[in-house]
CSV table of C-alpha atoms in Angstrom, one decimal:
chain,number,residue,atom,x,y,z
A,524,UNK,CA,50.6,7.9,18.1
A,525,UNK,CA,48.8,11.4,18.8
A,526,UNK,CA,50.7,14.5,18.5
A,527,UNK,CA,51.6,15.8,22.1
A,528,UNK,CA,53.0,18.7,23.9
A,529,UNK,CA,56.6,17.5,23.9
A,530,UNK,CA,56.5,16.6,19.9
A,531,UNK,CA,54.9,20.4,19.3
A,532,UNK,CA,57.9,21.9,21.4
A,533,UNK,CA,60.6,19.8,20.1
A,534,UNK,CA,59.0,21.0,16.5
A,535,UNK,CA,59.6,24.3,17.3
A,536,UNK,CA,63.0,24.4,19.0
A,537,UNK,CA,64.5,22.5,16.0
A,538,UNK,CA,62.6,25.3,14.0
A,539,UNK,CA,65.1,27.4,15.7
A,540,UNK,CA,68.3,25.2,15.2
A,541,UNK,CA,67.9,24.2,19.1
A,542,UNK,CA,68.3,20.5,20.3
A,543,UNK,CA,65.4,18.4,21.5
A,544,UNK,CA,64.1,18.2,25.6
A,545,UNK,CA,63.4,14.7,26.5
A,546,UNK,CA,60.6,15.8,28.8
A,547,UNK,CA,57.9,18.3,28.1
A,548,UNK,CA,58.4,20.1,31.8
A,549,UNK,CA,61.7,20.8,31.0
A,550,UNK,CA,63.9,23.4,32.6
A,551,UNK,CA,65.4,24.5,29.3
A,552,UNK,CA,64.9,28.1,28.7
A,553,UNK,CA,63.4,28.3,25.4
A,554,UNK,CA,60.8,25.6,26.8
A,555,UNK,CA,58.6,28.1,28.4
A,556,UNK,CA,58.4,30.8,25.5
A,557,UNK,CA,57.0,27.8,22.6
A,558,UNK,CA,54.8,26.4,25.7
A,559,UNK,CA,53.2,30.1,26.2
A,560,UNK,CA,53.4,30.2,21.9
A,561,UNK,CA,51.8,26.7,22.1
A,562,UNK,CA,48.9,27.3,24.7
A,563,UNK,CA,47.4,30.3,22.7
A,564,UNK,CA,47.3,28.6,19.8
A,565,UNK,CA,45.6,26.0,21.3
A,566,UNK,CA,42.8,28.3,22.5
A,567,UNK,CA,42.7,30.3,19.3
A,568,UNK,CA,42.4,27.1,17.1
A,569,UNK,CA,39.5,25.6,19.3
A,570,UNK,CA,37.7,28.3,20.4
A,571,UNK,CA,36.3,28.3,16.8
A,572,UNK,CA,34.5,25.3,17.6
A,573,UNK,CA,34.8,21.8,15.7
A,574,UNK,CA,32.9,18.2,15.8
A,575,UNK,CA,35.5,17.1,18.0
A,576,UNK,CA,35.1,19.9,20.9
A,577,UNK,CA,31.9,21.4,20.5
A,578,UNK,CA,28.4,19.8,22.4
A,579,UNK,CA,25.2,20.8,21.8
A,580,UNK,CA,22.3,20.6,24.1
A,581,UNK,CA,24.2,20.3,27.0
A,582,UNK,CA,22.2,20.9,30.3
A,583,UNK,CA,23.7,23.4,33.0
A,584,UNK,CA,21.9,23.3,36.4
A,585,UNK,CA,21.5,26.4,38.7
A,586,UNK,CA,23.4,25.4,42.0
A,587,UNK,CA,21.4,26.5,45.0
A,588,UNK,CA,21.9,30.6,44.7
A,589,UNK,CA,20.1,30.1,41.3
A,590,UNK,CA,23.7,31.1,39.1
A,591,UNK,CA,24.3,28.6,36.2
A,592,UNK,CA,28.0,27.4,36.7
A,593,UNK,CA,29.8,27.1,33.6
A,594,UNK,CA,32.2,24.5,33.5
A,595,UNK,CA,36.1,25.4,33.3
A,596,UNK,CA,37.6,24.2,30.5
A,597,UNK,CA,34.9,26.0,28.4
A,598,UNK,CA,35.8,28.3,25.7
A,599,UNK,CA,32.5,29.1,23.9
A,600,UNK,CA,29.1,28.8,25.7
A,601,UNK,CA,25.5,30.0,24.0
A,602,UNK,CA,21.8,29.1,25.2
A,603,UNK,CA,21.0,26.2,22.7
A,604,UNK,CA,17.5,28.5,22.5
A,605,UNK,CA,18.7,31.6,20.8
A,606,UNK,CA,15.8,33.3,22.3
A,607,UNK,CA,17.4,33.5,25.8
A,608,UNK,CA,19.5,36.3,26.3
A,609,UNK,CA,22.8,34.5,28.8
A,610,UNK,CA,25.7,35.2,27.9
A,611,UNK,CA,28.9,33.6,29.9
A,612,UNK,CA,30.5,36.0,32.5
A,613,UNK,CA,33.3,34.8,34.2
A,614,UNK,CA,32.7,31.3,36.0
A,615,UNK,CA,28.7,31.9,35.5
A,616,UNK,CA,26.0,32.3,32.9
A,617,UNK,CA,24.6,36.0,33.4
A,618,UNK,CA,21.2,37.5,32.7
A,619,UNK,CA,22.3,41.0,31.0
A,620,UNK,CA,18.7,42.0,30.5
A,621,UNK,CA,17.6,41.5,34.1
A,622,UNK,CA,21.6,42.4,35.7
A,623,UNK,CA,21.5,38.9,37.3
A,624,UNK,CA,23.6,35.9,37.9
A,625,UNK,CA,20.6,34.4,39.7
A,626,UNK,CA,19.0,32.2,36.8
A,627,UNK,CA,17.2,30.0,38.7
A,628,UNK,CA,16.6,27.2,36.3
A,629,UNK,CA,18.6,24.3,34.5
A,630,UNK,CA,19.9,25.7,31.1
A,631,UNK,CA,20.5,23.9,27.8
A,632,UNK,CA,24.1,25.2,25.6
A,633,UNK,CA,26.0,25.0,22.8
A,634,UNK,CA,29.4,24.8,24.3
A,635,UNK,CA,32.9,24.9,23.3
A,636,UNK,CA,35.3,22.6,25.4
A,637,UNK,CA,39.1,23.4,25.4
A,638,UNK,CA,40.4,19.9,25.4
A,639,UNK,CA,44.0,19.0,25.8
A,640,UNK,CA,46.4,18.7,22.5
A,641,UNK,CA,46.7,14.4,23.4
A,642,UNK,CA,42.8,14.7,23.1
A,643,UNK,CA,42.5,16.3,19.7
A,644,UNK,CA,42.1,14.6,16.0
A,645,UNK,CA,45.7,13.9,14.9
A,646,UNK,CA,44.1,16.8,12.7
A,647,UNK,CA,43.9,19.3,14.8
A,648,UNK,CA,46.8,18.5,16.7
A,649,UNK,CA,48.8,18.6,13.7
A,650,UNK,CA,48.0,22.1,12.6
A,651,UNK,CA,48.6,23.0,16.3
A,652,UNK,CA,51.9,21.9,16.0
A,653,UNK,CA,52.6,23.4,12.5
A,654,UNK,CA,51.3,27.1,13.5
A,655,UNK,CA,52.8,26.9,17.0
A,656,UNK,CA,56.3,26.3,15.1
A,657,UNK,CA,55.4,29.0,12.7
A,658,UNK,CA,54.1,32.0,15.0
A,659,UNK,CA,57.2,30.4,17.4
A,660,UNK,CA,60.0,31.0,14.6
A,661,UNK,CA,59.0,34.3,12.9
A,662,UNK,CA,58.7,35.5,16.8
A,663,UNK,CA,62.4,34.4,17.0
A,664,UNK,CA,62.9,36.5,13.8
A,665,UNK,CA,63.3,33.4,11.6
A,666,UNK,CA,64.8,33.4,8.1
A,667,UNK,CA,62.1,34.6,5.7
A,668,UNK,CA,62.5,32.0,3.0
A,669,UNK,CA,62.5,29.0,6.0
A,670,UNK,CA,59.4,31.0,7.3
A,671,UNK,CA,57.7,30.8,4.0
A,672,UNK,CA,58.0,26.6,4.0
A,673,UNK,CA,56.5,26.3,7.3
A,674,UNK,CA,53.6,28.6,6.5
A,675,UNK,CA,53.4,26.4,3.6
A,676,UNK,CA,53.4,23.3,5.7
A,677,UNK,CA,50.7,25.6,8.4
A,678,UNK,CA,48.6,25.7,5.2
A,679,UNK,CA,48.6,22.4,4.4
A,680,UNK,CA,47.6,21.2,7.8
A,681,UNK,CA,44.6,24.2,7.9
A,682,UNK,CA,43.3,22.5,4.6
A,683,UNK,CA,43.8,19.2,6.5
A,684,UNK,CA,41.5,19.8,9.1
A,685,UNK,CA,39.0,21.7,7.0
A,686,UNK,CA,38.7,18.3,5.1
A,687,UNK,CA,38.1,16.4,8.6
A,688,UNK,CA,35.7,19.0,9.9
A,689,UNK,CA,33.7,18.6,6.4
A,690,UNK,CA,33.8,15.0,6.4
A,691,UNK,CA,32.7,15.1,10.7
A,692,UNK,CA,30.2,17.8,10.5
């Protein structure tokens, strides 16, 4: 089974010597700090771009107004024709060397896609899960030695991933 949300925060509490939730929307209190922990690492990891969350080629249409919406789960987003100058701003692909949202035409990307943790490689989601309940437990000023085995174990999943992302790309 794929790593998930409630396996990365149980990880991480027992990190910290704290007893397992049953349910990922739990009301226990140190829930919400490895969730917070959890989500940026999530973004941070994919935002780099891997076979598994990355689409090339992908056609955005201008909506009637002529603005290029971009869609929301998107983390990256370049004109698959490097000679066009959009860049994302905000919601919307924007024209910075005519100052315009109003594109006007149907735009092929290179985009980024923030997927959710279920979706990911067991891969990916692994080394989620390792550097969530690293960067989780030296927050909690965690035992130096104890830290130093889980950065080990954050390295290991890193080189894991580099090997899938070789072997994918």
């Amino acid at each position: 089974n794929m790593t998930d949300k409630l396996e990365i925060v149980n990880a991480a509490l027992a990190a910290t010597g704290v007893s397992p939730v049953s349910t990922y929307d739990s009301q226990h209190p140190d829930v919400a700090p490895v969730d917070a922990v959890m989500r940026r690492v999530t973004k941070q990891v994919q935002k780099r771009g891997y076979w598994f969350n990355k689409d090339y080629s992908l056609t955005l249409t201008a909506d009637s107004n002529g603005k290029v919406l971009i869609p929301t789960n998107t983390l990256k987003v370049d004109p698959s024709d490097r000679r066009l100058p959009y860049v994302q701003r905000g919601k919307f692909l924007y024209d910075p060397v005519a100052h315009t949202f109003a594109i006007g035409v149907s735009v092929d990307v290179d985009i980024v896609f923030q997927l959710e943790i279920e979706d990911l490689p067991e891969s990916a989601g692994m080394y989620i899960l390792e550097r969530t309940v690293y960067e989780f437990y030296v927050n909690d000023d965690g035992d130096a030695g104890k830290a130093q085995a889980i950065s080990q174990r954050k390295d290991a999943a890193w080189i894991e991933l580099k090997a899938d992302e070789l072997e994918n790309a």
